Coordinates of C-alpha atoms and ligand atoms in Angstrom, one line a residue:
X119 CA 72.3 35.7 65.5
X120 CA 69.5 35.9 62.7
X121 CA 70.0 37.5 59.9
X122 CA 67.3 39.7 60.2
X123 CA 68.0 43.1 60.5
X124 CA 64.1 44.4 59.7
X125 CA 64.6 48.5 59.2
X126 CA 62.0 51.5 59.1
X127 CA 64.2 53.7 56.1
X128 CA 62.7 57.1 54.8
X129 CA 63.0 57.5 51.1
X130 CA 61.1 60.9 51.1
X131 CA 58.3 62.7 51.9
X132 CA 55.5 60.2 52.7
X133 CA 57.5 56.8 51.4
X134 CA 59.2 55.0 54.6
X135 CA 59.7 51.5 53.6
X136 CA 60.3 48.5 55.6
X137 CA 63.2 46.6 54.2
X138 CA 66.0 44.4 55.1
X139 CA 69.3 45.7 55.8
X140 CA 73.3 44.4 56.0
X141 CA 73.7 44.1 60.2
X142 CA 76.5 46.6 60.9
X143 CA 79.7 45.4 61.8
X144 CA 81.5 47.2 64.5
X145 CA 84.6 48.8 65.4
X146 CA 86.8 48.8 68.5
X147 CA 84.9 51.3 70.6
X148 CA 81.3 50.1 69.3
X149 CA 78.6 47.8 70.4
X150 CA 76.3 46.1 68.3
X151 CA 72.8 46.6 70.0
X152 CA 69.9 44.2 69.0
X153 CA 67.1 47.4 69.5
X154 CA 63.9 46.7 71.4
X155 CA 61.9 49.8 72.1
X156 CA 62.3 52.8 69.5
X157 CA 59.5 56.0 70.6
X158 CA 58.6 58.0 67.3
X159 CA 59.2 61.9 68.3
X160 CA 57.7 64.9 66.8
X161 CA 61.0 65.0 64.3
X162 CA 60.6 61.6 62.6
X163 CA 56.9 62.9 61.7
X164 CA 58.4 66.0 60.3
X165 CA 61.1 64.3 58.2
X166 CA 58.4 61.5 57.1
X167 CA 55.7 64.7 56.2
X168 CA 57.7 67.6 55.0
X169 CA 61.1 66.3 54.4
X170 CA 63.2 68.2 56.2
X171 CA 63.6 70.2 59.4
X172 CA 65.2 73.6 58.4
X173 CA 68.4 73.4 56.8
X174 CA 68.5 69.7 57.4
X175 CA 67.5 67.9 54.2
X176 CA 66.6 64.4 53.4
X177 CA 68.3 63.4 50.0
X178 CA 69.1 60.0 50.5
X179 CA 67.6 57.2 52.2
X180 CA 67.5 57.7 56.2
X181 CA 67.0 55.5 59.0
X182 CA 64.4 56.7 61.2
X183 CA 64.6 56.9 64.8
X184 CA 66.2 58.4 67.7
X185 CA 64.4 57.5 71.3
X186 CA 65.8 53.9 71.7
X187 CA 66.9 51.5 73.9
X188 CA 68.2 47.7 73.6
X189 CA 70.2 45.2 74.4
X190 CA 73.7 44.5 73.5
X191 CA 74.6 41.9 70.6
X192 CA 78.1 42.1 70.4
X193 CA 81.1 44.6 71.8
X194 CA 84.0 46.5 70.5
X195 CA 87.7 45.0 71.0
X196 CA 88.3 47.9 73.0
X197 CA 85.1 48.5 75.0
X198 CA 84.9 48.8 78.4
X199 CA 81.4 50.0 80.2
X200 CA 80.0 47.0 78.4
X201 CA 79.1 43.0 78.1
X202 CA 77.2 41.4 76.0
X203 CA 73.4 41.0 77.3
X204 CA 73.5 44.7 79.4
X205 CA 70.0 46.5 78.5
X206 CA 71.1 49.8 77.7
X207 CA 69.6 52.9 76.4
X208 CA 71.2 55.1 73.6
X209 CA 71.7 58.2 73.6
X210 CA 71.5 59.2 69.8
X211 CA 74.6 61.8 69.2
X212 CA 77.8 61.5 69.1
X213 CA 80.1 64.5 68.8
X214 CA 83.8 65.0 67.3
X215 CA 85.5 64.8 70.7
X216 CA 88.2 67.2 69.0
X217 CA 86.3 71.1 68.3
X218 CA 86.5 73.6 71.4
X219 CA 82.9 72.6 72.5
X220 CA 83.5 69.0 73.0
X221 CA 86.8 70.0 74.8
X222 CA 84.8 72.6 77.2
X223 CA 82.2 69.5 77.5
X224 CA 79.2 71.6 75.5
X225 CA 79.5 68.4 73.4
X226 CA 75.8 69.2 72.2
X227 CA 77.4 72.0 70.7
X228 CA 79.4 70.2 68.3
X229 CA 79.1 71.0 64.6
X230 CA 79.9 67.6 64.0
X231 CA 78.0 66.0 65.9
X232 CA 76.0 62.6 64.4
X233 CA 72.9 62.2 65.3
X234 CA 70.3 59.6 64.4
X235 CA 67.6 60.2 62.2
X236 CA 69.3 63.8 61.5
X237 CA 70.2 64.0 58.1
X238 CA 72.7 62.5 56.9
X239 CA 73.1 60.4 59.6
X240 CA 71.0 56.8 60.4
X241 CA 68.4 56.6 63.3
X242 CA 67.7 53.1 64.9
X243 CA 64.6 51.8 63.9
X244 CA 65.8 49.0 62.8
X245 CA 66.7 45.0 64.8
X246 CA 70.5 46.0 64.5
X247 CA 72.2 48.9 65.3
X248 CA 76.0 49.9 66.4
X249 CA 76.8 52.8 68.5
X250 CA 79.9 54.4 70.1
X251 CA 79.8 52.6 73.7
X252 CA 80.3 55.9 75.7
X253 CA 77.2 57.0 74.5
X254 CA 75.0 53.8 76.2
X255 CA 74.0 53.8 79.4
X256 CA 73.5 50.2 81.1
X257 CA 69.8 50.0 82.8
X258 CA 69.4 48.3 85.7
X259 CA 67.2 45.3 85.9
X260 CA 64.0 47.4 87.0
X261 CA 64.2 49.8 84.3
X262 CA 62.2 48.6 81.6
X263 CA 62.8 48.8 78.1
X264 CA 60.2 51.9 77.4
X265 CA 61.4 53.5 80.2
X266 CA 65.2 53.4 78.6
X267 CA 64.2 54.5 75.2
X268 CA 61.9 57.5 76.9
X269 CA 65.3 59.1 78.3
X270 CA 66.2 60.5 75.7
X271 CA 63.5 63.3 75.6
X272 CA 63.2 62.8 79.3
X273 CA 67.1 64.3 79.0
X274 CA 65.6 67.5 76.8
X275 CA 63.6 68.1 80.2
X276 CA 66.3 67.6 82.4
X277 CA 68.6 70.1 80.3
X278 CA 65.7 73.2 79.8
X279 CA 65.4 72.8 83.7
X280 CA 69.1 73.5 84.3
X281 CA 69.3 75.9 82.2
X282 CA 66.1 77.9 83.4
X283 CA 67.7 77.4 87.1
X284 CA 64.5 75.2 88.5
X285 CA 65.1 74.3 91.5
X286 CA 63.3 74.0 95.5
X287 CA 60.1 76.3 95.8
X288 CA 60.5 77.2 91.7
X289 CA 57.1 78.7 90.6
X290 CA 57.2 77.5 86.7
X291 CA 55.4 78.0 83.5
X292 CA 55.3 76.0 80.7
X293 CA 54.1 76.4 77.6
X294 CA 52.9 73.2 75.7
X295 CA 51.5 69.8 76.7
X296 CA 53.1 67.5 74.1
X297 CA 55.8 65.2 75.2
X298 CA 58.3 67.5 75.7
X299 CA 56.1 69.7 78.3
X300 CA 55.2 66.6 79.4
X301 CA 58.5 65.2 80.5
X302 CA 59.4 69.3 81.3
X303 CA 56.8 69.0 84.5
X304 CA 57.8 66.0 85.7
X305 CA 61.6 67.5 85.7
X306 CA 60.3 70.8 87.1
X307 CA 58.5 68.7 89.8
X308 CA 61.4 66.7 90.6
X309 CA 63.8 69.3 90.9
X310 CA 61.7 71.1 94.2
X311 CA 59.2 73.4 91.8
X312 CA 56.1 74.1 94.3
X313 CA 54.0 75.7 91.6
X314 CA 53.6 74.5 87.8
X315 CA 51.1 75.9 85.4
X316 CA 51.4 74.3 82.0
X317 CA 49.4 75.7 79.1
X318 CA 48.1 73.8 75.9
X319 CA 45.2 74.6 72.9
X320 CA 43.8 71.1 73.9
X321 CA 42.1 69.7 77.2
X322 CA 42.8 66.1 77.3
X323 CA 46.7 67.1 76.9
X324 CA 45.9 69.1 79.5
X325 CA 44.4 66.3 81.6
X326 CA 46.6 64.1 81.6
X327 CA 49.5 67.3 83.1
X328 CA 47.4 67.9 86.2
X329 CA 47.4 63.8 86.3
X330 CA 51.0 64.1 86.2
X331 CA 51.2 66.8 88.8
X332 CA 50.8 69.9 87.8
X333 CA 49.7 72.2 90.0
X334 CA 47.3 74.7 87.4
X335 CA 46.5 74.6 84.0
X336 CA 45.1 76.9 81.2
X337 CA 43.8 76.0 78.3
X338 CA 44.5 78.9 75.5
X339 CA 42.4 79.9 72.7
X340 CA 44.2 80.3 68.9
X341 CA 43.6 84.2 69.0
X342 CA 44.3 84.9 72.2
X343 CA 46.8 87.6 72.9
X344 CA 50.3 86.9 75.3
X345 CA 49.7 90.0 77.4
X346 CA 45.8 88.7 78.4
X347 CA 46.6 85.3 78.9
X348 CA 50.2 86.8 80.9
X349 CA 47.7 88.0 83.4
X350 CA 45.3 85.1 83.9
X351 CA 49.1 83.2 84.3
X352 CA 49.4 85.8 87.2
X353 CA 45.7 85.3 88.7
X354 CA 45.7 81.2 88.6
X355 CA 49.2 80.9 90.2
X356 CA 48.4 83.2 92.2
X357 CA 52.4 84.8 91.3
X358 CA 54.4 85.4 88.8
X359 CA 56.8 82.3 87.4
X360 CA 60.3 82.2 88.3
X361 CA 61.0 80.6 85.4
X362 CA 58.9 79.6 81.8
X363 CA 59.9 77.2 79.7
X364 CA 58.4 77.3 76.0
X365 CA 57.7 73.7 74.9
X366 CA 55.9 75.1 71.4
X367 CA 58.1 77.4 70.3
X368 CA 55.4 79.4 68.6
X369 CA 55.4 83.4 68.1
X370 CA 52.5 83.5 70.9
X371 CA 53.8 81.1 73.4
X372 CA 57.3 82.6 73.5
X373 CA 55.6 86.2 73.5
X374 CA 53.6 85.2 76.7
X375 CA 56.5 83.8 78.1
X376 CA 57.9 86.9 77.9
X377 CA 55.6 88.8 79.7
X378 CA 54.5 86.8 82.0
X379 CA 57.8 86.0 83.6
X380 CA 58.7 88.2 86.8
X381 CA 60.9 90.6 86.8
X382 CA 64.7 89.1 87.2
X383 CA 63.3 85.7 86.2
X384 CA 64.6 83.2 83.1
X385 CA 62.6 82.4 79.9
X386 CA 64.1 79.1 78.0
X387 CA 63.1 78.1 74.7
X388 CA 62.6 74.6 73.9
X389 CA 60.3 74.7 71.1
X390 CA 61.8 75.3 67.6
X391 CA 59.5 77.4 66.0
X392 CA 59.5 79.8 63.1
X393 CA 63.6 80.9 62.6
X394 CA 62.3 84.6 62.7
X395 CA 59.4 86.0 65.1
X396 CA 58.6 88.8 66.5
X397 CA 59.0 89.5 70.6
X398 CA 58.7 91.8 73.2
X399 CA 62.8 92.6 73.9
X400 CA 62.3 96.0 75.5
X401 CA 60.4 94.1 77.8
X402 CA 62.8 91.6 78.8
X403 CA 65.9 93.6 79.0
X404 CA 64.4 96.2 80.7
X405 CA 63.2 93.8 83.0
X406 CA 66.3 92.1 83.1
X407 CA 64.6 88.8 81.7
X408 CA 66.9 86.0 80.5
X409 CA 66.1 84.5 77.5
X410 CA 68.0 81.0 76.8
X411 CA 67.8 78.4 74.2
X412 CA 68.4 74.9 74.6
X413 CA 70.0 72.4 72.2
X414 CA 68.9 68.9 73.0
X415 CA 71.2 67.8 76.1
X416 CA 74.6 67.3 77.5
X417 CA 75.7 65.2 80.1
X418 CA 72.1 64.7 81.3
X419 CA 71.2 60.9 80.4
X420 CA 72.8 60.0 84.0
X421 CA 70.5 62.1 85.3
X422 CA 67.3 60.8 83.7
X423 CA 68.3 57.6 84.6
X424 CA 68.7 58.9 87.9
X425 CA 65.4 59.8 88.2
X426 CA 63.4 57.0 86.8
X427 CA 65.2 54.2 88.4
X428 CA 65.1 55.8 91.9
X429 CA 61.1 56.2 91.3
X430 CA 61.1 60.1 91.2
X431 CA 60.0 60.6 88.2
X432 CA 57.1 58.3 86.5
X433 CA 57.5 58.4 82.7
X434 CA 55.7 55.8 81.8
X435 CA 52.4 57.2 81.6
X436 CA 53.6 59.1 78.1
X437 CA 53.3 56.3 76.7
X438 CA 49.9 56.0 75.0
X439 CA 50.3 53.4 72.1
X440 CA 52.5 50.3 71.5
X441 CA 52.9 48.8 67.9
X442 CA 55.1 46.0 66.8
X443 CA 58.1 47.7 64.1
X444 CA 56.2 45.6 61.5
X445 CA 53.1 48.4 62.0
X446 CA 55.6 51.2 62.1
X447 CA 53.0 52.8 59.0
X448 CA 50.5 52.6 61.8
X449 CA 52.7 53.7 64.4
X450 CA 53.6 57.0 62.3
X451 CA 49.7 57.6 61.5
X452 CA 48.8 57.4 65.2
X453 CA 51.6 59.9 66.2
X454 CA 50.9 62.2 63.5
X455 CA 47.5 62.4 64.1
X456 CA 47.4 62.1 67.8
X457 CA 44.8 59.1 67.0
X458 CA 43.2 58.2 70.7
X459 CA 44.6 60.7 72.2
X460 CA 48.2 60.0 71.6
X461 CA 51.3 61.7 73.5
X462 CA 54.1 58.9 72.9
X463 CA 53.8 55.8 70.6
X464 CA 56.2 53.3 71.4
X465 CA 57.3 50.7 68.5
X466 CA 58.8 47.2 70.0
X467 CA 61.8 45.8 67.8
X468 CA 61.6 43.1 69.9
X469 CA 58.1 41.4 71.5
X470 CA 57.3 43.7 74.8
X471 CA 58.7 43.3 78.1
X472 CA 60.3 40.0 76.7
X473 CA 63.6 41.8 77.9
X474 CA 62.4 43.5 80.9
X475 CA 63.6 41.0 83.4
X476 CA 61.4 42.0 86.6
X477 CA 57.2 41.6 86.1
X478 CA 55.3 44.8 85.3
Ligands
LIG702 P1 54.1 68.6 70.3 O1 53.7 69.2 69.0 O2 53.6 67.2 70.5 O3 53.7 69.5 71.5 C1 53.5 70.9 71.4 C2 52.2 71.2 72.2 O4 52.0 72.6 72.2 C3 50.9 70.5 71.6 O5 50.3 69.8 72.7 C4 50.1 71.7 71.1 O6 48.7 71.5 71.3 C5 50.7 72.8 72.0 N1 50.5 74.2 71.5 C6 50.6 74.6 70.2 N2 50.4 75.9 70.1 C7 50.1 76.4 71.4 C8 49.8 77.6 71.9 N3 49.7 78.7 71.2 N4 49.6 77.7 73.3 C9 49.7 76.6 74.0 N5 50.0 75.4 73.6 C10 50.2 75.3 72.3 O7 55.7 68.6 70.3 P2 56.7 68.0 71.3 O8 57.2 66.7 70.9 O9 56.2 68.1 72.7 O10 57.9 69.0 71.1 C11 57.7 70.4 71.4 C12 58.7 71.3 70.7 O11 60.0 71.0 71.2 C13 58.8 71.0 69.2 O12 58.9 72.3 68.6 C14 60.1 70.3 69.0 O13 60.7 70.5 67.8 C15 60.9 70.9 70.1 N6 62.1 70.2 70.6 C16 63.2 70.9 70.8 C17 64.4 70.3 71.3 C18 65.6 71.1 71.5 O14 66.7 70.5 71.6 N7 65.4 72.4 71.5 C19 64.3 68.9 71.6 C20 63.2 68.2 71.4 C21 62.0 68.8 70.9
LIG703 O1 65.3 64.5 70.6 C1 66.0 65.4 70.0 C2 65.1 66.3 69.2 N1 65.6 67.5 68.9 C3 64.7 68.3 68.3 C4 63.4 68.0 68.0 C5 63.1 66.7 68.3 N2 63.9 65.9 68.9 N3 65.2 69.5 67.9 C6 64.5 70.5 67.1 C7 65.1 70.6 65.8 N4 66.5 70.9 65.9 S1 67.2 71.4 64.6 O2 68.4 72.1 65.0 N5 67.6 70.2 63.7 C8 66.7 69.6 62.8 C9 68.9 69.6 63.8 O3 66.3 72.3 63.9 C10 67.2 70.0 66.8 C11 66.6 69.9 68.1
LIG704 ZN1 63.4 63.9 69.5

């Protein structure tokens, strides 16, 4: 093993270095996973431009990181599910196992949970990681690398969909056509929905949905108000939506949400918006309109596995850039400024597909 260990570490707002750090040693229940493919989500860009995300802070150095999948190194005394050389993707929090969530299996619940690139905790951008073993998931041989690292917002999709209650002949709205609407549809779509209209403020996001499968789309205008654009919902579906999902989280998207979801029907928010906003309630309860949040995932990896190695879902077409972790300065200007067009940029730890074992 090299002693290489090549990390992406935030110091602050606008200084993420590249520097060399000690590879981890691991415990009994850990694996040491040399990291191939690491996707920058909308977080990281946050933490790297402003900081923080709410109440979580950056005050020390942090590891960036949190889509990620790799290959393992080395494993724990006492670890199982695992050999060395399984591809595996990680899924980036691991909970207390000991508060009243993790015992009624809400383990995304936890207060203590540790999650990468959440502050105070290490991300993965980096050639070695560890990780608690029950929290990787081995990838069979025709899963690729991207494909492993892409569950993990892939699994934010699968958990807004069970909780909105998709499922055969769902007529669904989304709000948003950023990577987590993205991955949202192609849930929705798997999961029996027979009619998806996904909003966004720009076209070519919008493109690349109906490419995906959506059924309708409407592009919005900035000033446009929730109880207009609720009715054009109603006119191009020809319905109203079982179910809407808000993948923005703004004050207008979860408005229209709102009103534009029929009567007995659920509204989940994804998006994490401003903490305060202002929305229709008499509406909803009088309508008897639930409105749910969702916290990441729980017990859902399996099931975006599921999906993209039985073919169901194609994620791969989120995937719009690829940089080496040497251009991870490029790789976070891209992102940020959706340069080309950019939905997911993908940083390779390791040279691409050189552990993807079938041909692509
Ligand atoms: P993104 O910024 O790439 O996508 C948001 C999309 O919404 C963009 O395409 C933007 O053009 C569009 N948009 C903005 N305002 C709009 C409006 N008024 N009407 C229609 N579209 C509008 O972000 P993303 O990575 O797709 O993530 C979406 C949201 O989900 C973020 O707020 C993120 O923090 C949140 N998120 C939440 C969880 C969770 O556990 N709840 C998990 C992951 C991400
Ligand atoms: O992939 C997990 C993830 N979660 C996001 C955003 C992006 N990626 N969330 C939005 C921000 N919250 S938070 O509670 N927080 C910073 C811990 O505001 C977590 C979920
Ligand atoms: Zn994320």
């Amino acid at each position: 093993m090299t002693k290489d260990n090549l990390t992406a570490v935030l110091h602050g707002i606008e200084d993420m270095r590249l520097e060399q750090r000690p590879i981890p040693d691991i415990s009994a229940d850990e694996v040491l996973v040399a990291m191939d493919s690491v996707g920058i989500c909308g977080s990281d860009v946050h933490y790297l431009t402003k900081g923080r995300i709410g109440h979580f802070v950056v005050t020390k150095p942090m590891v960036i990181g949190h889509e990620s999948a790799g290959v393992v190194a080395k494993v724990g005394s006492k670890v199982k599910n695992l050999v060395v050389g399984d591809r595996i993707a990680i899924e980036p929090g691991v909970p207390c196992y000991k508060c009243d969530h993790c015992k009624q299996g809400s383990y995304n619940l936890c207060p203590d949970m540790a999650f990468c690139a959440t502050p105070p905790y290490d991300g993965n951008l980096t050639r070695y990681y560890k990780h608690v073993a029950d929290f990787c998931f081995k990838l069979p041989d025709h899963v690729t690398m991207e494909e492993g690292a892409l569950l993990e917002p892939l699994s934010v999709g699968v958990h807004a969909c069970n909780r909105a209650g998709v499922g055969l002949g769902s007529k669904v709205l989304i709000l948003g056509a950023g990577p987590i609407g993205l991955v949202t549809l192609l849930v929705a779509q798997s999961m029996g929905a027979t009619k998806i209209l996904i909003t966004d403020l720009v076209q070519q996001r919008l493109d690349i949905a109906k490419e995906l499968g959506a059924t309708h789309t409407l592009l919005m205008k900035p000033g446009d108000t929730a109880e207009d654009v609720a009715d054009r919902v109603h006119q191009v579906m020809g319905v109203e939506p079982d179910q809407s999902i808000d993948c923005c989280g703004a004050e207008s998207t979860t408005r229209l949400a709102i009103f534009a979801t029929r009567s007995g029907g659920v509204v989940v928010i994804v998006g994490m918006g401003p903490s305060e906003m202002k929305l229709p309630l008499f509406n909803a309860l009088a309508r008897e309109v639930d409105i749910r949040g969702v916290f990441r995932y729980c017990n859902d990896y399996s099931a975006a596995l599921a999906l993209v190695a039985s073919g169901r879902v194609n994620i791969k077409r989120l995937v719009t850039h690829h940089f080496d972790i040497t251009e991870t300065a490029k790789a976070f200007e891209t992102a940020r400024f959706g340069t080309g067009g950019a939905i997911k940029v993908m940083i390779h730890v390791q040279p691409r597909n050189s552990n993807n074992p079938v041909k692509f």
